[in-house]
C-alpha positions as a Python dict, from the first residue, in 0.01 Angstrom:
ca = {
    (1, 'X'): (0, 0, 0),
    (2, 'X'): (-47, 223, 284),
    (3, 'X'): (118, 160, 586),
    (4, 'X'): (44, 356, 940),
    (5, 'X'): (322, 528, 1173),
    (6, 'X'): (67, 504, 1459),
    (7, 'X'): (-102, 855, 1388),
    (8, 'X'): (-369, 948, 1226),
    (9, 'X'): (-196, 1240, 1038),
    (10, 'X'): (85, 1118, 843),
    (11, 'X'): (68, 833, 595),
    (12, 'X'): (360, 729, 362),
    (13, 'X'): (272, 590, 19),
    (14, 'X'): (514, 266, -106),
    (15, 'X'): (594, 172, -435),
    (16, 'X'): (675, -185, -474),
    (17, 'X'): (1031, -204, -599),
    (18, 'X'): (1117, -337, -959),
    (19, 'X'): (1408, -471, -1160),
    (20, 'X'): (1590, -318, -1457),
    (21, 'X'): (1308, -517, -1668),
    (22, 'X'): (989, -336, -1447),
    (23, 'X'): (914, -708, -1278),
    (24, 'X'): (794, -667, -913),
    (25, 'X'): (1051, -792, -699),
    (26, 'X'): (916, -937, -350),
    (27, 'X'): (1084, -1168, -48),
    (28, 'X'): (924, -1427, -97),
    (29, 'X'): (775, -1629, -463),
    (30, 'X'): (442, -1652, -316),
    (31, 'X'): (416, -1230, -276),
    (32, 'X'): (570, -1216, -567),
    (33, 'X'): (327, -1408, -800),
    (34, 'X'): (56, -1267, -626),
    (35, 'X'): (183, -876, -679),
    (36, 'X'): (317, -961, -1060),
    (37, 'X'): (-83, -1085, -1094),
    (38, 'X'): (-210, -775, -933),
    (39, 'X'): (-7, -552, -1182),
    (40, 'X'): (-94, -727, -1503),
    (41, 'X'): (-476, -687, -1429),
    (42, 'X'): (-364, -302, -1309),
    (43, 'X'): (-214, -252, -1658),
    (44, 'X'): (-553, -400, -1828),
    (45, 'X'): (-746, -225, -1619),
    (46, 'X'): (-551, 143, -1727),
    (47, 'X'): (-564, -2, -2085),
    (48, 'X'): (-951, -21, -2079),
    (49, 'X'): (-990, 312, -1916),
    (50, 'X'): (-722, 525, -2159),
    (51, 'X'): (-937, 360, -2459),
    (52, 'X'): (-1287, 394, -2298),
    (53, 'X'): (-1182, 754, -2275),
    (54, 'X'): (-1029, 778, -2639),
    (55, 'X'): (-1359, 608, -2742),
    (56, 'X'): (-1549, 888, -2575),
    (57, 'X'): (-1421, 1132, -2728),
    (58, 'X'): (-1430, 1015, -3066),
    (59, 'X'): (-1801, 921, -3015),
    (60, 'X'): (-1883, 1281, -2936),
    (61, 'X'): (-1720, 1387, -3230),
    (62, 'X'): (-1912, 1176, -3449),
    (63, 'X'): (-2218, 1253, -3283),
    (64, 'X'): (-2120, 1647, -3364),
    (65, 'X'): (-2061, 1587, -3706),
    (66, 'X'): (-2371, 1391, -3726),
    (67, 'X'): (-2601, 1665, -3585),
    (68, 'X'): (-2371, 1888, -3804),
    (69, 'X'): (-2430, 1687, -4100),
    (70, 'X'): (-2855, 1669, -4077),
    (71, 'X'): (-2857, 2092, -4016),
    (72, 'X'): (-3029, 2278, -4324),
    (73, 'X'): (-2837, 2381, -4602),
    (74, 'X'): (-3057, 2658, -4680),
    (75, 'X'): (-3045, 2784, -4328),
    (76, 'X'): (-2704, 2822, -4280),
    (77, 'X'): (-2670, 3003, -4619),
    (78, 'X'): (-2922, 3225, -4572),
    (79, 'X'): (-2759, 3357, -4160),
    (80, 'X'): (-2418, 3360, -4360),
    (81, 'X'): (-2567, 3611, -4613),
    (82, 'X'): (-2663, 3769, -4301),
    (83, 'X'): (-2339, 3745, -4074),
    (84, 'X'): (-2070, 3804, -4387),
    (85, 'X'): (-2223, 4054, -4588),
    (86, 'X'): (-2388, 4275, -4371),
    (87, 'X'): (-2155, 4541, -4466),
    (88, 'X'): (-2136, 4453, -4808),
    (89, 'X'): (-2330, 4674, -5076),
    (90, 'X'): (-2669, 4544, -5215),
    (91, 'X'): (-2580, 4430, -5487),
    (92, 'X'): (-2298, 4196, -5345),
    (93, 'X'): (-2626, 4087, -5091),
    (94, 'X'): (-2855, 4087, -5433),
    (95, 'X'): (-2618, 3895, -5609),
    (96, 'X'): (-2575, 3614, -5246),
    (97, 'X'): (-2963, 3596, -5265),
    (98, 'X'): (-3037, 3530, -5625),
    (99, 'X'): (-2827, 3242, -5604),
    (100, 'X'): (-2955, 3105, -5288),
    (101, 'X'): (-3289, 3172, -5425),
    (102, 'X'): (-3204, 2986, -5737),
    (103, 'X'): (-3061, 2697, -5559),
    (104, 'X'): (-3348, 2643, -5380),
    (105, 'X'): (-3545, 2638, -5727),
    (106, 'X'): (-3305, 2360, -5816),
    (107, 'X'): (-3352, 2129, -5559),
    (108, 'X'): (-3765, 2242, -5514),
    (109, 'X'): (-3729, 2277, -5180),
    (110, 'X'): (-3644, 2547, -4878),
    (111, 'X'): (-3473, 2246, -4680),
    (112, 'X'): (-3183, 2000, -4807),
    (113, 'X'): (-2940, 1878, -4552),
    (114, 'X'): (-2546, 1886, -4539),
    (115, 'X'): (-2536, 1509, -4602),
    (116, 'X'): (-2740, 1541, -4952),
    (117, 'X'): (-2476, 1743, -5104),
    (118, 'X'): (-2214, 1592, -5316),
    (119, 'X'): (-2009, 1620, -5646),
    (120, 'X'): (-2304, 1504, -5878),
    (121, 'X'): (-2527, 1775, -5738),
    (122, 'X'): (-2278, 2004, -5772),
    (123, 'X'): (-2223, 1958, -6135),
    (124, 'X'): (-2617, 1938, -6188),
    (125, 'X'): (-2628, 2268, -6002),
    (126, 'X'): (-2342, 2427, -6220),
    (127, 'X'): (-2514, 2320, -6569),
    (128, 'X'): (-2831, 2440, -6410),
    (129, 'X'): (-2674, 2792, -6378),
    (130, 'X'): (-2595, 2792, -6757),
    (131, 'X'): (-2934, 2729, -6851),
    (132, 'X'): (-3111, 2968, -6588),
    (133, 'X'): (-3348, 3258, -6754),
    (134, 'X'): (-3299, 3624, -6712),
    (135, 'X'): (-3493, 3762, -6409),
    (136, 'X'): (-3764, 4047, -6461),
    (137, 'X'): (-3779, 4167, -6803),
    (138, 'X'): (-3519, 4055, -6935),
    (139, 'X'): (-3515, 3726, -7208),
    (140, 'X'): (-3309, 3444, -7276),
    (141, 'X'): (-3056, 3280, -7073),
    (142, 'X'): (-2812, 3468, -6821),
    (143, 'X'): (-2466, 3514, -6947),
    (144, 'X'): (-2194, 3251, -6921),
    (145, 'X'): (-2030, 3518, -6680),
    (146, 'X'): (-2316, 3601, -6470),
    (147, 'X'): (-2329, 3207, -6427),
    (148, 'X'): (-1941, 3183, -6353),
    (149, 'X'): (-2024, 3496, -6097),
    (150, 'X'): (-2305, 3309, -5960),
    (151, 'X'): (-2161, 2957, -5909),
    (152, 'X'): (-1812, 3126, -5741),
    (153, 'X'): (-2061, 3272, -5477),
    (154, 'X'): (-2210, 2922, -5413),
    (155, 'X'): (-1798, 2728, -5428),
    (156, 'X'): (-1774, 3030, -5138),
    (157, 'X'): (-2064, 2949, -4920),
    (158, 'X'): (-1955, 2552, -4938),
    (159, 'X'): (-1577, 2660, -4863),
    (160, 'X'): (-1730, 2810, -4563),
    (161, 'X'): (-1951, 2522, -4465),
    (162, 'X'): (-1617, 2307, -4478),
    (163, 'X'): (-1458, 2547, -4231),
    (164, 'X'): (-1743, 2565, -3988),
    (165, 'X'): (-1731, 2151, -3981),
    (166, 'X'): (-2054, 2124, -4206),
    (167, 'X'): (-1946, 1970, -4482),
    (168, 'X'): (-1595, 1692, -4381),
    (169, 'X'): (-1490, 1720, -4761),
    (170, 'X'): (-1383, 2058, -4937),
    (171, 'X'): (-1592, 2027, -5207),
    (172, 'X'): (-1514, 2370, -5342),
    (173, 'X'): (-1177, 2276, -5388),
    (174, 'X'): (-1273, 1962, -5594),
    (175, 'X'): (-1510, 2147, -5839),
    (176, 'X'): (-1384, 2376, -6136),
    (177, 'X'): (-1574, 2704, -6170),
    (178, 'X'): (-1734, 2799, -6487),
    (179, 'X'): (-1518, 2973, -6704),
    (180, 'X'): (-1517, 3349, -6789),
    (181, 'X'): (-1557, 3454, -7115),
    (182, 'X'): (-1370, 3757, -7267),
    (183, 'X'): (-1558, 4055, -7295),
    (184, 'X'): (-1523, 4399, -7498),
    (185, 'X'): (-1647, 4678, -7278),
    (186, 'X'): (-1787, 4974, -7453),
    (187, 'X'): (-1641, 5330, -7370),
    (188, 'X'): (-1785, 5653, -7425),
    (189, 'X'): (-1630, 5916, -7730),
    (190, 'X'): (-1529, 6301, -7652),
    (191, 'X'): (-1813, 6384, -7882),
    (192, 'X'): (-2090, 6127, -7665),
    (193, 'X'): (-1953, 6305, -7316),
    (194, 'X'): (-1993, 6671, -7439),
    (195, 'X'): (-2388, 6553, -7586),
    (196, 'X'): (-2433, 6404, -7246),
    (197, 'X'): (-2306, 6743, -7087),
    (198, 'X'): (-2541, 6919, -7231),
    (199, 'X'): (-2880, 6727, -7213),
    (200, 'X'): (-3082, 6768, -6920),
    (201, 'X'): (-3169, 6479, -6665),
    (202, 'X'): (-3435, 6420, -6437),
    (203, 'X'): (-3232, 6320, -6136),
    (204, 'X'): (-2957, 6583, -6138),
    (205, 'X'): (-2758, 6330, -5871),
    (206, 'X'): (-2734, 6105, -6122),
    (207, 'X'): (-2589, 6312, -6396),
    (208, 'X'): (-2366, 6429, -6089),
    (209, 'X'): (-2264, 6111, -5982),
    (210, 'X'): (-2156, 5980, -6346),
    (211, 'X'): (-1965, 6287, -6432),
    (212, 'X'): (-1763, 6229, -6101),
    (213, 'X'): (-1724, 5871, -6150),
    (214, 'X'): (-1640, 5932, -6545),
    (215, 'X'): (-1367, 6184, -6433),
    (216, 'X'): (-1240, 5949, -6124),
    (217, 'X'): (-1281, 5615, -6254),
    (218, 'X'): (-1434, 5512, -5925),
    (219, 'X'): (-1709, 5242, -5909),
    (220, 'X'): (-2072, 5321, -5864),
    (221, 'X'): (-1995, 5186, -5499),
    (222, 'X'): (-1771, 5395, -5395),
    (223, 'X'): (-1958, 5712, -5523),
    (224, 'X'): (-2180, 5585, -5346),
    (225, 'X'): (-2073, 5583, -5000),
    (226, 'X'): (-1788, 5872, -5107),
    (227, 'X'): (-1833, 6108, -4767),
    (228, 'X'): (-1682, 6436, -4705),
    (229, 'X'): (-1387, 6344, -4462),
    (230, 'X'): (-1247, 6154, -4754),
    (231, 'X'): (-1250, 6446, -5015),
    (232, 'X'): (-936, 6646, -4943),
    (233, 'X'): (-768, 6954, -5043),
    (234, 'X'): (-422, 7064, -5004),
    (235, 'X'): (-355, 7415, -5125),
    (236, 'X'): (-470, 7366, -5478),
    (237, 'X'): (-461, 7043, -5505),
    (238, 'X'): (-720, 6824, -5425),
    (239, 'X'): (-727, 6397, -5366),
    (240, 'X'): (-925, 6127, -5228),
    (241, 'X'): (-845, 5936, -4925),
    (242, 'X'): (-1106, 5621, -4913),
    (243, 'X'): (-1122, 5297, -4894),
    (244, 'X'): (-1261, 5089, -5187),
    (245, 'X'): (-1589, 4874, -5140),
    (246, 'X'): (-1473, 4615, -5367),
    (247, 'X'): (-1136, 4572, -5271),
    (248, 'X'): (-1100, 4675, -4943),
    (249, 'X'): (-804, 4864, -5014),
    (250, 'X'): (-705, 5205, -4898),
    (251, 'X'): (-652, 5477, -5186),
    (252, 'X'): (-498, 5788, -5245),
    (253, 'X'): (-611, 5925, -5553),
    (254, 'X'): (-532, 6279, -5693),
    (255, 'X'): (-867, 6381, -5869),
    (256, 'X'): (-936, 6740, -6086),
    (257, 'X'): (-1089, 7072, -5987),
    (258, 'X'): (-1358, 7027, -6228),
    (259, 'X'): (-1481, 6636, -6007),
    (260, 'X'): (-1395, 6856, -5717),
    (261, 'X'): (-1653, 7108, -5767),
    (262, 'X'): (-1901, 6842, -5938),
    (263, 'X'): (-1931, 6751, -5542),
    (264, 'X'): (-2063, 7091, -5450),
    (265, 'X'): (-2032, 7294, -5103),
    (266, 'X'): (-1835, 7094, -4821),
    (267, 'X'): (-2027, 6925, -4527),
    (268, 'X'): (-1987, 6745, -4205),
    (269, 'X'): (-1724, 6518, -4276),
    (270, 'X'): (-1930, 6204, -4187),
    (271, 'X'): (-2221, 6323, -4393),
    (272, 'X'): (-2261, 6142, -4748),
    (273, 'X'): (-2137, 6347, -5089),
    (274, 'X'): (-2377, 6197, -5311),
    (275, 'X'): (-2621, 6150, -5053),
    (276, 'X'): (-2939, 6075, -5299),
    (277, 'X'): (-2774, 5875, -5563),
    (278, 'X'): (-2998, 5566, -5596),
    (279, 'X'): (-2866, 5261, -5552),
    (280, 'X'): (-2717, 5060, -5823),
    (281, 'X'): (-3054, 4853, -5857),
    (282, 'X'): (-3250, 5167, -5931),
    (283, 'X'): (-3011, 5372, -6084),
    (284, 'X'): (-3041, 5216, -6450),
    (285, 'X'): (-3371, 5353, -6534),
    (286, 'X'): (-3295, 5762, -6519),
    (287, 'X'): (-2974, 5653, -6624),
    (288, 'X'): (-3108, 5499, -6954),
    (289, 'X'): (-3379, 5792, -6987),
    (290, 'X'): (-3091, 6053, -7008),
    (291, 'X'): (-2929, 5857, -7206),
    (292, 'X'): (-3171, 5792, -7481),
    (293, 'X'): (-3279, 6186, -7433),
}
């Protein structure tokens, strides 16, 4: 209630007064029953407005995940290939596109929705991967690894998908990955690395860039992108200061004279050591050639 002072400017606001137990107290019984009325249908009236709100709110939220729910699978993979590994080396982005390209053979189509994936295609998709050919020239059946390597890039992309509000179960989490098997890897002899020293090879870089990496133990990768400010020497010593590609982390490695010199003369320390050293796609045919010569 509002009551006037006889100006236009001021106005005082009253609250009606109340007991210890919140009941209206009035003069009379007749205000009284009349002002407890008028509060109870206040109090239904706030009711239906706080949960007409609350109901608003969870109605847009439904409706998000809804839209969210009915957006293309094969879409959002394919912009996350293109927003998370854009820095990533080609084979990382080979490896994110054969399996998106593989999924897409599985389910014989370019669209599928959030709200068609579940554990059972999962699993289908996982035994698929075991049974999936070699690509190009190759025959037989991918490795059990290459499938464990190929389904742990999928688990990743739906981990994301739960994150981004795609997916409103982790399904990752609830899936096992295909397991690794053990695997002997074969290492060249003295005798093999002193025939390889002398035989010629067509693409000198490459015989470059394996000596370096044999006498390093760095990855094709990071030969790869290996520039000049990260090649250091200190008196007569010399080290690399880089970052790896796989790991991300930051290395200080002491390295020989003889890998030293295998990078020939110094350049602009942004420029590229091994500037022509194919990439790890097309480095396996000269590789094999000098090898078999």
């Amino acid at each position: 209630m509002k009551r006037g002072t006889g100006t236009t400017d001021t106005k005082t606001t009253y609250k009606p007064k109340r007991d210890a137990n919140g009941i209206i107290q009035c003069r009379s019984a007749a205000d009284q029953e009349v002002c407890i009325y008028a509060d109870n249908v206040r109090k239904l009236r706030q009711r239906e407005f706080d949960n007409q709100a609350l109901y608003t709110d969870q109605e847009a939220e439904l409706a998000e995940q809804q839209e969210k729910s009915n957006c293309n699978f094969i879409g959002y993979y394919e912009q996350l290939i293109q927003k998370r590994q854009k820095k990533s080396s080609r084979s990382v982005i080979t490896n994110w596109t054969r399996v998106c390209e593989l999924f897409k053979t599985f389910i014989k189509s370019d669209t599928f929705t959030f709200s068609q994936i579940n554990m059972k295609l999962i699993e289908n998709f996982k035994q698929y991967l075991l049974e999936v050919p070699n690509a190009g020239s190759k025959c037989g059946e991918i490795s059990q690894n290459t499938a464990s390597n190929y389904f742990s890039t999928f688990k990743t992309v739906l981990k994301q998908a739960f994150v981004d509000g795609y997916l409103t179960i982790d399904l990752s989490a609830k899936t096992k990955r295909i397991r690794k098997l053990d695997t002997r890897r074969e290492t060249l002899t003295i005798e093999e690395i002193n025939l390889l020293v002398n035989t010629e090879c067509d693409k000198p870089i490459v015989k470059q860039g394996a000596f370096f990496s044999l006498l390093t133990g760095l990855r094709h990768c990071d030969v790869k992108k290996l520039r000049w400010g990260e090649l250091q020497k200190i008196g007569d010593k010399y080290r690399l200061n880089f970052t790896q590609q796989k790991t991300k982390g930051v290395e200080y490695m002491p390295i020989s004279e003889q890998a030293y010199k295998l990078c020939g003369e110094p350049k602009h320390p942004e420029q590229l050591v091994f500037a022509d050293l194919p990439d790890i796609t097309k480095i396996s045919p000269p590789l094999k050639k000098w090898i078999k010569a």
